[in-house]
Amino acid sequence: MPTDNSKKPNGKRRTSLKDLARELGVSIATVSRALRSSPEIGKEMQERVKELAKLKNYRPNPFAQSLRKEAPKILGVVVPHLETHYYSAVLSGIEAEAAKSGYSVISANSHEDFEAEARALDNFVSMHVEGVIACLAQTTTDYHHFEEVADMGIPLVFFGRTCLPERFSSVKANGDEAAQQATQHLIDTGSKRIAFVGGPNHLDMVRRRKHGYLEALRENRLPILREMVACGKIDYQWALEATTELLKREDRPDAILAFNDIITFAAFTAIKQMKLRIPEDVALIGFTDDVHAAYVTPQLSAIVDQSHLMGERACKMLMKNIAGDQTIYHEIVPQKVIIRETSAKIK
C-alpha cells in the first residue's frame, strides 16, 4: 500500500506552502517570497505569512530544498488541451528545442479552465522553473496571474492564444489570412451562404480568424449575416448543437468555416446526422491537424498549423529572455490551406 509522504509520523499532514497560500488567499509564489523576506513583498504581508507559518508549524521540505540546490534547468508549459494533436505537437517542438540547451520540460493541462491555469502557474513557481510558455484557457479574461509571474522575474512567452502584447512575447499563426483564403476558396467553388462556427469572442485567436472570414465576404460583396456566425465555447457538444441549429434553418448555410479541430469534427458530425451531403449540400473547411483530416470520408479540407515549428520558435524566444534579452518579440508562423474533398461544390 503506498505511503503518504506528506504526513508526519503521528499521522498529521505536513503543512505545505499551498496550505499557507490557500488560507491567506494569496499565491504560493507570494508565500515563498515572504518566507524568504523578499523585498518584493511588503512588511505587513511578510509578517502575516511568517506568523501563520509559525502557528501551523510549517517546516520547509529539506528534500525539495536539496533538489533546488542542484539547480535543475526546467521550463513550465501550460496548455488548454494536451490530448489534442495541435498541443502535443507544439509541446514536442518545445521539448526538442529545450533539450538543445539542456532544459527539461514540465507540462500542465488547464482543461480550458482559468483556475486550473492559475494553479499550474503557482506550481511552476514552487518548482523554480526558469521560464514559462503558455496558451490561454478559453475562460481566461483576467491576466493577473501571468503578470505576477513576470513581476517575479520569470520569463514568459505565449503561443496560439495570446494576451498583453505590449508586455509578453508571442508566437501565433496567421489565422486571419488563412481564414480569408479558406473562405475565398469556398466562394470560388460555389458556396454563397457561408457560416463561421467559433469559440469565445474574447480570445484573440477567435477574433483573428473571424476577421479573415468577414474580410472575404466583404471583398466579394456577399451579405454579412449575424445569424451565420455562431461563437460560443470550444466544446464538442456545444459546437454540435450550434451547427445543428444552423442547419435546421430554412435559410441554412451552404458552407461552414470551423474555428478549430474540436469544432470542425463537431460540424462534420452534425452535417452527417442531418443526412446532408458534403460538400454538395454543405461544404466544410476547418482549422485542424492534417493527420486526422485525411482519415474521415470525405477527406476534410483543412487549415493546418505548423505546430511543431511553433513550439520550437516559442522556446527559442524564451531562451533569449532567460539569457537576459528583454526585447518583446512577436512572430507569425504561417498556416497551410490544404484542399481535399469537403469544400468544393464545383470541380
CSV table of C-alpha atoms in Angstrom, one decimal:
chain,number,residue,atom,x,y,z
A,1,MET,CA,0.0,0.0,0.0
A,2,PRO,CA,1.5,3.4,-1.0
A,3,THR,CA,2.5,5.7,1.8
A,4,ASP,CA,1.7,9.4,2.0
A,5,ASN,CA,5.0,11.2,2.4
A,6,SER,CA,3.2,14.4,3.2
A,7,LYS,CA,2.2,13.1,6.6
A,8,LYS,CA,4.2,13.2,9.8
A,9,PRO,CA,4.8,10.1,11.9
A,10,ASN,CA,1.9,10.9,14.2
A,11,GLY,CA,-0.4,10.8,11.2
A,12,LYS,CA,-1.0,14.5,10.8
A,13,ARG,CA,-0.5,16.0,7.4
A,14,ARG,CA,2.6,18.3,7.0
A,15,THR,CA,1.7,21.9,6.3
A,16,SER,CA,2.7,22.9,2.8
A,17,LEU,CA,3.3,26.2,1.0
A,18,LYS,CA,0.0,25.6,-0.8
A,19,ASP,CA,-1.9,25.3,2.6
A,20,LEU,CA,-0.5,28.6,3.7
A,21,ALA,CA,-1.3,30.3,0.4
A,22,ARG,CA,-4.9,29.0,0.5
A,23,GLU,CA,-5.5,30.2,4.0
A,24,LEU,CA,-4.1,33.6,3.3
A,25,GLY,CA,-5.8,34.0,-0.1
A,26,VAL,CA,-2.5,34.6,-1.9
A,27,SER,CA,-0.4,32.7,-4.4
A,28,ILE,CA,2.2,30.1,-3.5
A,29,ALA,CA,4.8,32.4,-5.0
A,30,THR,CA,3.9,35.2,-2.6
A,31,VAL,CA,4.2,32.9,0.4
A,32,SER,CA,7.5,31.6,-0.8
A,33,ARG,CA,8.9,35.1,-1.2
A,34,ALA,CA,7.5,36.3,2.1
A,35,LEU,CA,9.2,33.5,4.0
A,36,ARG,CA,12.5,34.5,2.3
A,37,SER,CA,11.9,38.1,3.4
A,38,SER,CA,12.0,39.2,-0.3
A,39,PRO,CA,11.9,43.0,-0.7
A,40,GLU,CA,9.2,42.4,-3.4
A,41,ILE,CA,6.7,41.5,-0.6
A,42,GLY,CA,5.5,44.2,1.8
A,43,LYS,CA,6.5,44.0,5.5
A,44,GLU,CA,2.9,43.5,6.6
A,45,MET,CA,2.4,40.5,4.3
A,46,GLN,CA,5.7,39.1,5.3
A,47,GLU,CA,4.7,39.2,9.0
A,48,ARG,CA,1.3,37.7,8.2
A,49,VAL,CA,2.9,34.8,6.3
A,50,LYS,CA,5.5,34.1,8.9
A,51,GLU,CA,3.0,34.3,11.8
A,52,LEU,CA,0.8,31.7,10.1
A,53,ALA,CA,3.7,29.5,9.2
A,54,LYS,CA,4.7,29.5,12.9
A,55,LEU,CA,1.2,28.9,14.0
A,56,LYS,CA,0.8,25.9,11.6
A,57,ASN,CA,4.3,24.6,12.5
A,58,TYR,CA,5.4,24.9,8.8
A,59,ARG,CA,8.7,23.4,8.0
A,60,PRO,CA,10.4,23.6,4.6
A,61,ASN,CA,10.9,20.3,2.9
A,62,PRO,CA,14.6,19.5,3.1
A,63,PHE,CA,14.4,17.1,0.2
A,64,ALA,CA,12.9,19.7,-2.1
A,65,GLN,CA,15.5,22.2,-1.0
A,66,SER,CA,18.3,19.9,-1.7
A,67,LEU,CA,16.9,19.3,-5.2
A,68,ARG,CA,16.8,23.1,-5.8
A,69,LYS,CA,20.5,23.3,-4.9
A,70,GLU,CA,21.2,21.0,-7.8
A,71,ALA,CA,19.7,23.7,-10.0
A,72,PRO,CA,17.8,21.6,-12.5
A,73,LYS,CA,17.0,23.5,-15.7
A,74,ILE,CA,13.3,23.3,-16.1
A,75,LEU,CA,10.7,25.1,-18.2
A,76,GLY,CA,6.9,25.0,-17.5
A,77,VAL,CA,4.4,24.8,-20.3
A,78,VAL,CA,0.6,25.2,-19.7
A,79,VAL,CA,-1.9,24.3,-22.5
A,80,PRO,CA,-5.7,24.0,-22.7
A,81,HIS,CA,-6.0,20.6,-24.3
A,82,LEU,CA,-2.9,18.5,-24.1
A,83,GLU,CA,-4.7,15.5,-25.6
A,84,THR,CA,-5.2,17.2,-29.0
A,85,HIS,CA,-2.7,16.8,-31.8
A,86,TYR,CA,-2.1,20.5,-32.1
A,87,TYR,CA,-1.0,21.0,-28.4
A,88,SER,CA,1.0,17.7,-28.3
A,89,ALA,CA,2.9,18.7,-31.5
A,90,VAL,CA,3.6,22.2,-30.0
A,91,LEU,CA,4.9,20.6,-26.8
A,92,SER,CA,7.0,18.2,-28.9
A,93,GLY,CA,8.6,21.3,-30.6
A,94,ILE,CA,9.2,22.9,-27.3
A,95,GLU,CA,10.8,19.8,-25.8
A,96,ALA,CA,13.1,19.4,-28.9
A,97,GLU,CA,14.3,23.0,-28.7
A,98,ALA,CA,14.7,23.0,-24.9
A,99,ALA,CA,16.8,19.8,-25.0
A,100,LYS,CA,19.4,21.6,-27.1
A,101,SER,CA,20.1,24.0,-24.2
A,102,GLY,CA,19.9,21.2,-21.5
A,103,TYR,CA,16.4,22.0,-20.3
A,104,SER,CA,13.7,19.7,-19.2
A,105,VAL,CA,10.0,20.5,-19.7
A,106,ILE,CA,7.1,20.1,-17.3
A,107,SER,CA,3.7,20.4,-18.9
A,108,ALA,CA,0.3,21.2,-17.3
A,109,ASN,CA,-3.2,20.8,-18.8
A,110,SER,CA,-5.6,23.7,-17.9
A,111,HIS,CA,-8.6,21.9,-19.4
A,112,GLU,CA,-9.7,25.3,-20.6
A,113,ASP,CA,-10.2,26.4,-17.0
A,114,PHE,CA,-8.9,29.7,-15.6
A,115,GLU,CA,-8.5,28.3,-12.0
A,116,ALA,CA,-6.6,25.3,-13.2
A,117,GLU,CA,-4.3,27.6,-15.3
A,118,ALA,CA,-3.6,29.8,-12.3
A,119,ARG,CA,-2.8,26.7,-10.2
A,120,ALA,CA,-0.4,25.4,-12.8
A,121,LEU,CA,1.5,28.7,-12.7
A,122,ASP,CA,1.7,28.6,-8.9
A,123,ASN,CA,3.0,25.1,-9.1
A,124,PHE,CA,5.6,26.1,-11.7
A,125,VAL,CA,6.8,28.9,-9.4
A,126,SER,CA,7.1,26.5,-6.5
A,127,MET,CA,9.2,24.2,-8.7
A,128,HIS,CA,11.5,27.1,-9.5
A,129,VAL,CA,11.1,26.8,-13.3
A,130,GLU,CA,13.3,29.2,-15.2
A,131,GLY,CA,10.7,30.2,-17.7
A,132,VAL,CA,7.1,29.5,-18.8
A,133,ILE,CA,5.4,29.0,-22.2
A,134,ALA,CA,1.6,29.3,-22.1
A,135,CYS,CA,-1.6,29.2,-24.3
A,136,LEU,CA,-4.6,30.8,-22.7
A,137,ALA,CA,-7.6,28.8,-21.4
A,138,GLN,CA,-10.8,29.8,-23.1
A,139,THR,CA,-12.3,31.0,-19.8
A,140,THR,CA,-9.3,33.3,-19.1
A,141,THR,CA,-10.2,37.0,-19.2
A,142,ASP,CA,-8.0,38.2,-16.3
A,143,TYR,CA,-4.3,38.0,-16.8
A,144,HIS,CA,-3.0,39.0,-13.3
A,145,HIS,CA,-1.5,35.5,-12.7
A,146,PHE,CA,0.7,35.9,-15.7
A,147,GLU,CA,1.7,39.4,-14.7
A,148,GLU,CA,2.6,38.1,-11.2
A,149,VAL,CA,4.9,35.5,-12.7
A,150,ALA,CA,6.6,38.2,-14.9
A,151,ASP,CA,6.9,40.5,-11.9
A,152,MET,CA,8.9,37.8,-10.1
A,153,GLY,CA,11.4,37.9,-13.0
A,154,ILE,CA,10.3,34.6,-14.6
A,155,PRO,CA,10.3,35.0,-18.4
A,156,LEU,CA,7.0,34.1,-20.1
A,157,VAL,CA,6.1,33.6,-23.7
A,158,PHE,CA,2.7,32.9,-25.2
A,159,PHE,CA,1.7,30.9,-28.2
A,160,GLY,CA,-1.5,30.5,-30.2
A,161,ARG,CA,-3.9,32.3,-27.9
A,162,THR,CA,-2.1,35.3,-26.5
A,163,CYS,CA,-2.6,38.4,-24.4
A,164,LEU,CA,-0.9,41.7,-23.3
A,165,PRO,CA,1.2,42.0,-26.4
A,166,GLU,CA,2.9,45.1,-25.1
A,167,ARG,CA,4.4,43.1,-22.3
A,168,PHE,CA,4.8,39.5,-23.4
A,169,SER,CA,6.5,37.9,-26.4
A,170,SER,CA,4.3,35.6,-28.6
A,171,VAL,CA,4.2,33.2,-31.4
A,172,LYS,CA,1.0,32.8,-33.3
A,173,ALA,CA,-0.4,31.8,-36.7
A,174,ASN,CA,-1.7,34.0,-39.5
A,175,GLY,CA,-5.2,32.9,-38.7
A,176,ASP,CA,-6.8,36.0,-40.3
A,177,GLU,CA,-5.1,35.5,-43.6
A,178,ALA,CA,-5.7,31.7,-43.6
A,179,ALA,CA,-9.4,32.2,-42.8
A,180,GLN,CA,-9.7,34.7,-45.6
A,181,GLN,CA,-8.0,32.3,-48.1
A,182,ALA,CA,-10.2,29.4,-47.0
A,183,THR,CA,-13.4,31.5,-47.2
A,184,GLN,CA,-12.4,32.7,-50.6
A,185,HIS,CA,-11.9,29.1,-51.7
A,186,LEU,CA,-15.4,28.3,-50.6
A,187,ILE,CA,-16.8,31.3,-52.6
A,188,ASP,CA,-14.8,30.4,-55.7
A,189,THR,CA,-16.1,26.9,-55.7
A,190,GLY,CA,-19.8,27.7,-55.5
A,191,SER,CA,-20.7,28.5,-51.9
A,192,LYS,CA,-22.8,31.6,-51.2
A,193,ARG,CA,-24.1,31.4,-47.6
A,194,ILE,CA,-21.0,30.7,-45.5
A,195,ALA,CA,-21.3,30.3,-41.7
A,196,PHE,CA,-18.5,30.7,-39.2
A,197,VAL,CA,-18.6,28.5,-36.1
A,198,GLY,CA,-16.1,29.6,-33.5
A,199,GLY,CA,-15.1,29.9,-29.8
A,200,PRO,CA,-15.4,32.7,-27.3
A,201,ASN,CA,-15.1,36.2,-28.9
A,202,HIS,CA,-12.7,37.5,-26.2
A,203,LEU,CA,-9.9,35.1,-27.5
A,204,ASP,CA,-7.6,36.9,-29.9
A,205,MET,CA,-7.3,33.7,-32.0
A,206,VAL,CA,-11.1,33.7,-32.5
A,207,ARG,CA,-11.2,37.4,-33.4
A,208,ARG,CA,-8.4,37.0,-36.0
A,209,ARG,CA,-10.0,34.0,-37.7
A,210,LYS,CA,-13.4,35.6,-37.7
A,211,HIS,CA,-11.9,38.8,-39.1
A,212,GLY,CA,-10.4,36.9,-42.1
A,213,TYR,CA,-13.8,35.2,-42.8
A,214,LEU,CA,-15.6,38.6,-42.7
A,215,GLU,CA,-13.0,40.3,-45.0
A,216,ALA,CA,-13.5,37.6,-47.6
A,217,LEU,CA,-17.3,38.2,-47.5
A,218,ARG,CA,-16.8,42.0,-47.8
A,219,GLU,CA,-14.3,41.7,-50.7
A,220,ASN,CA,-16.8,39.5,-52.6
A,221,ARG,CA,-19.7,41.8,-51.7
A,222,LEU,CA,-21.6,39.0,-50.0
A,223,PRO,CA,-24.0,39.9,-47.2
A,224,ILE,CA,-22.7,39.6,-43.7
A,225,LEU,CA,-25.4,37.9,-41.7
A,226,ARG,CA,-25.3,37.8,-38.0
A,227,GLU,CA,-27.3,34.6,-37.9
A,228,MET,CA,-24.5,32.9,-39.9
A,229,VAL,CA,-21.9,33.5,-37.1
A,230,ALA,CA,-22.0,31.2,-34.1
A,231,CYS,CA,-19.4,31.9,-31.5
A,232,GLY,CA,-19.6,30.4,-28.0
A,233,LYS,CA,-17.5,27.6,-26.5
A,234,ILE,CA,-14.6,25.4,-27.6
A,235,ASP,CA,-16.5,22.3,-26.8
A,236,TYR,CA,-17.6,19.4,-29.0
A,237,GLN,CA,-21.2,19.2,-27.7
A,238,TRP,CA,-21.8,23.0,-27.9
A,239,ALA,CA,-20.4,23.0,-31.5
A,240,LEU,CA,-22.5,20.0,-32.5
A,241,GLU,CA,-25.7,21.7,-31.2
A,242,ALA,CA,-24.8,25.1,-32.6
A,243,THR,CA,-24.1,23.6,-36.1
A,244,THR,CA,-27.3,21.6,-35.9
A,245,GLU,CA,-29.3,24.7,-35.2
A,246,LEU,CA,-27.7,26.5,-38.2
A,247,LEU,CA,-28.6,23.5,-40.4
A,248,LYS,CA,-32.2,23.4,-39.3
A,249,ARG,CA,-32.7,27.0,-40.5
A,250,GLU,CA,-34.9,27.4,-43.6
A,251,ASP,CA,-32.1,29.6,-45.0
A,252,ARG,CA,-29.4,27.2,-43.8
A,253,PRO,CA,-25.7,27.8,-44.7
A,254,ASP,CA,-24.3,26.0,-47.8
A,255,ALA,CA,-20.8,26.1,-46.3
A,256,ILE,CA,-19.1,26.2,-42.9
A,257,LEU,CA,-15.7,27.6,-41.8
A,258,ALA,CA,-14.9,25.9,-38.4
A,259,PHE,CA,-12.6,27.5,-35.8
A,260,ASN,CA,-10.5,24.5,-34.6
A,261,ASP,CA,-10.3,20.7,-34.6
A,262,ILE,CA,-12.9,20.2,-31.9
A,263,ILE,CA,-15.4,22.4,-33.7
A,264,THR,CA,-14.5,21.1,-37.2
A,265,PHE,CA,-15.3,17.5,-36.3
A,266,ALA,CA,-18.4,18.5,-34.4
A,267,ALA,CA,-19.6,20.3,-37.5
A,268,PHE,CA,-18.7,17.3,-39.7
A,269,THR,CA,-20.8,15.1,-37.4
A,270,ALA,CA,-23.7,17.5,-37.4
A,271,ILE,CA,-23.9,17.6,-41.2
A,272,LYS,CA,-23.8,13.8,-41.4
A,273,GLN,CA,-26.5,13.4,-38.7
A,274,MET,CA,-28.8,15.8,-40.7
A,275,LYS,CA,-28.4,13.4,-43.7
A,276,LEU,CA,-26.9,16.2,-45.7
A,277,ARG,CA,-24.2,15.7,-48.3
A,278,ILE,CA,-20.7,17.1,-48.0
A,279,PRO,CA,-19.9,19.2,-50.0
A,280,GLU,CA,-22.9,19.2,-52.3
A,281,ASP,CA,-25.4,20.4,-49.6
A,282,VAL,CA,-22.9,21.9,-47.1
A,283,ALA,CA,-19.2,22.4,-47.8
A,284,LEU,CA,-16.8,22.3,-44.9
A,285,ILE,CA,-13.3,23.5,-44.2
A,286,GLY,CA,-11.8,23.8,-40.7
A,287,PHE,CA,-8.7,24.7,-38.7
A,288,THR,CA,-7.5,21.2,-37.7
A,289,ASP,CA,-4.5,18.9,-37.8
A,290,ASP,CA,-3.6,17.4,-41.2
A,291,VAL,CA,-3.4,13.8,-39.9
A,292,HIS,CA,-6.9,13.4,-38.7
A,293,ALA,CA,-8.4,15.4,-41.5
A,294,ALA,CA,-7.3,12.8,-44.0
A,295,TYR,CA,-8.8,9.9,-42.0
A,296,VAL,CA,-12.5,10.7,-42.5
A,297,THR,CA,-14.8,10.2,-45.5
A,298,PRO,CA,-15.0,12.5,-47.4
A,299,GLN,CA,-11.5,13.8,-46.6
A,300,LEU,CA,-11.5,17.2,-44.9
A,301,SER,CA,-10.2,20.3,-46.4
A,302,ALA,CA,-8.1,21.8,-43.6
A,303,ILE,CA,-6.2,24.9,-42.4
A,304,VAL,CA,-3.2,23.4,-40.8
A,305,ASP,CA,-0.7,24.8,-38.3
A,306,GLN,CA,3.0,24.2,-38.4
A,307,SER,CA,2.6,23.4,-34.7
A,308,HIS,CA,5.9,21.7,-34.1
A,309,LEU,CA,7.7,24.7,-35.6
A,310,MET,CA,5.5,27.0,-33.4
A,311,GLY,CA,6.8,25.2,-30.3
A,312,GLU,CA,10.4,25.5,-31.4
A,313,ARG,CA,10.0,29.2,-32.1
A,314,ALA,CA,8.3,29.8,-28.7
A,315,CYS,CA,11.1,28.0,-26.9
A,316,LYS,CA,13.8,30.0,-28.8
A,317,MET,CA,12.1,33.2,-27.7
A,318,LEU,CA,12.0,32.0,-24.1
A,319,MET,CA,15.7,31.1,-24.2
A,320,LYS,CA,16.5,34.6,-25.4
A,321,ASN,CA,14.6,36.0,-22.4
A,322,ILE,CA,16.3,33.6,-20.0
A,323,ALA,CA,19.7,34.8,-21.3
A,324,GLY,CA,18.8,38.4,-20.5
A,325,ASP,CA,17.3,39.7,-23.7
A,326,GLN,CA,14.4,41.9,-22.6
A,327,THR,CA,13.1,42.5,-26.2
A,328,ILE,CA,9.4,41.7,-26.7
A,329,TYR,CA,9.2,39.5,-29.9
A,330,HIS,CA,6.0,38.8,-31.9
A,331,GLU,CA,6.4,36.1,-34.6
A,332,ILE,CA,4.0,34.7,-37.1
A,333,VAL,CA,4.2,31.1,-38.2
A,334,PRO,CA,2.1,30.7,-41.4
A,335,GLN,CA,-0.6,28.2,-41.7
A,336,LYS,CA,-1.3,26.0,-44.8
A,337,VAL,CA,-4.6,25.6,-46.5
A,338,ILE,CA,-5.0,22.1,-47.8
A,339,ILE,CA,-7.9,21.4,-50.2
A,340,ARG,CA,-9.4,17.9,-50.2
A,341,GLU,CA,-13.0,16.7,-50.7
A,342,THR,CA,-15.2,18.6,-48.3
A,343,SER,CA,-15.1,22.1,-49.6
A,344,ALA,CA,-15.5,22.4,-53.4
A,345,LYS,CA,-19.1,22.3,-54.7
A,346,ILE,CA,-17.9,22.6,-58.3
A,347,LYS,CA,-14.9,21.0,-60.0
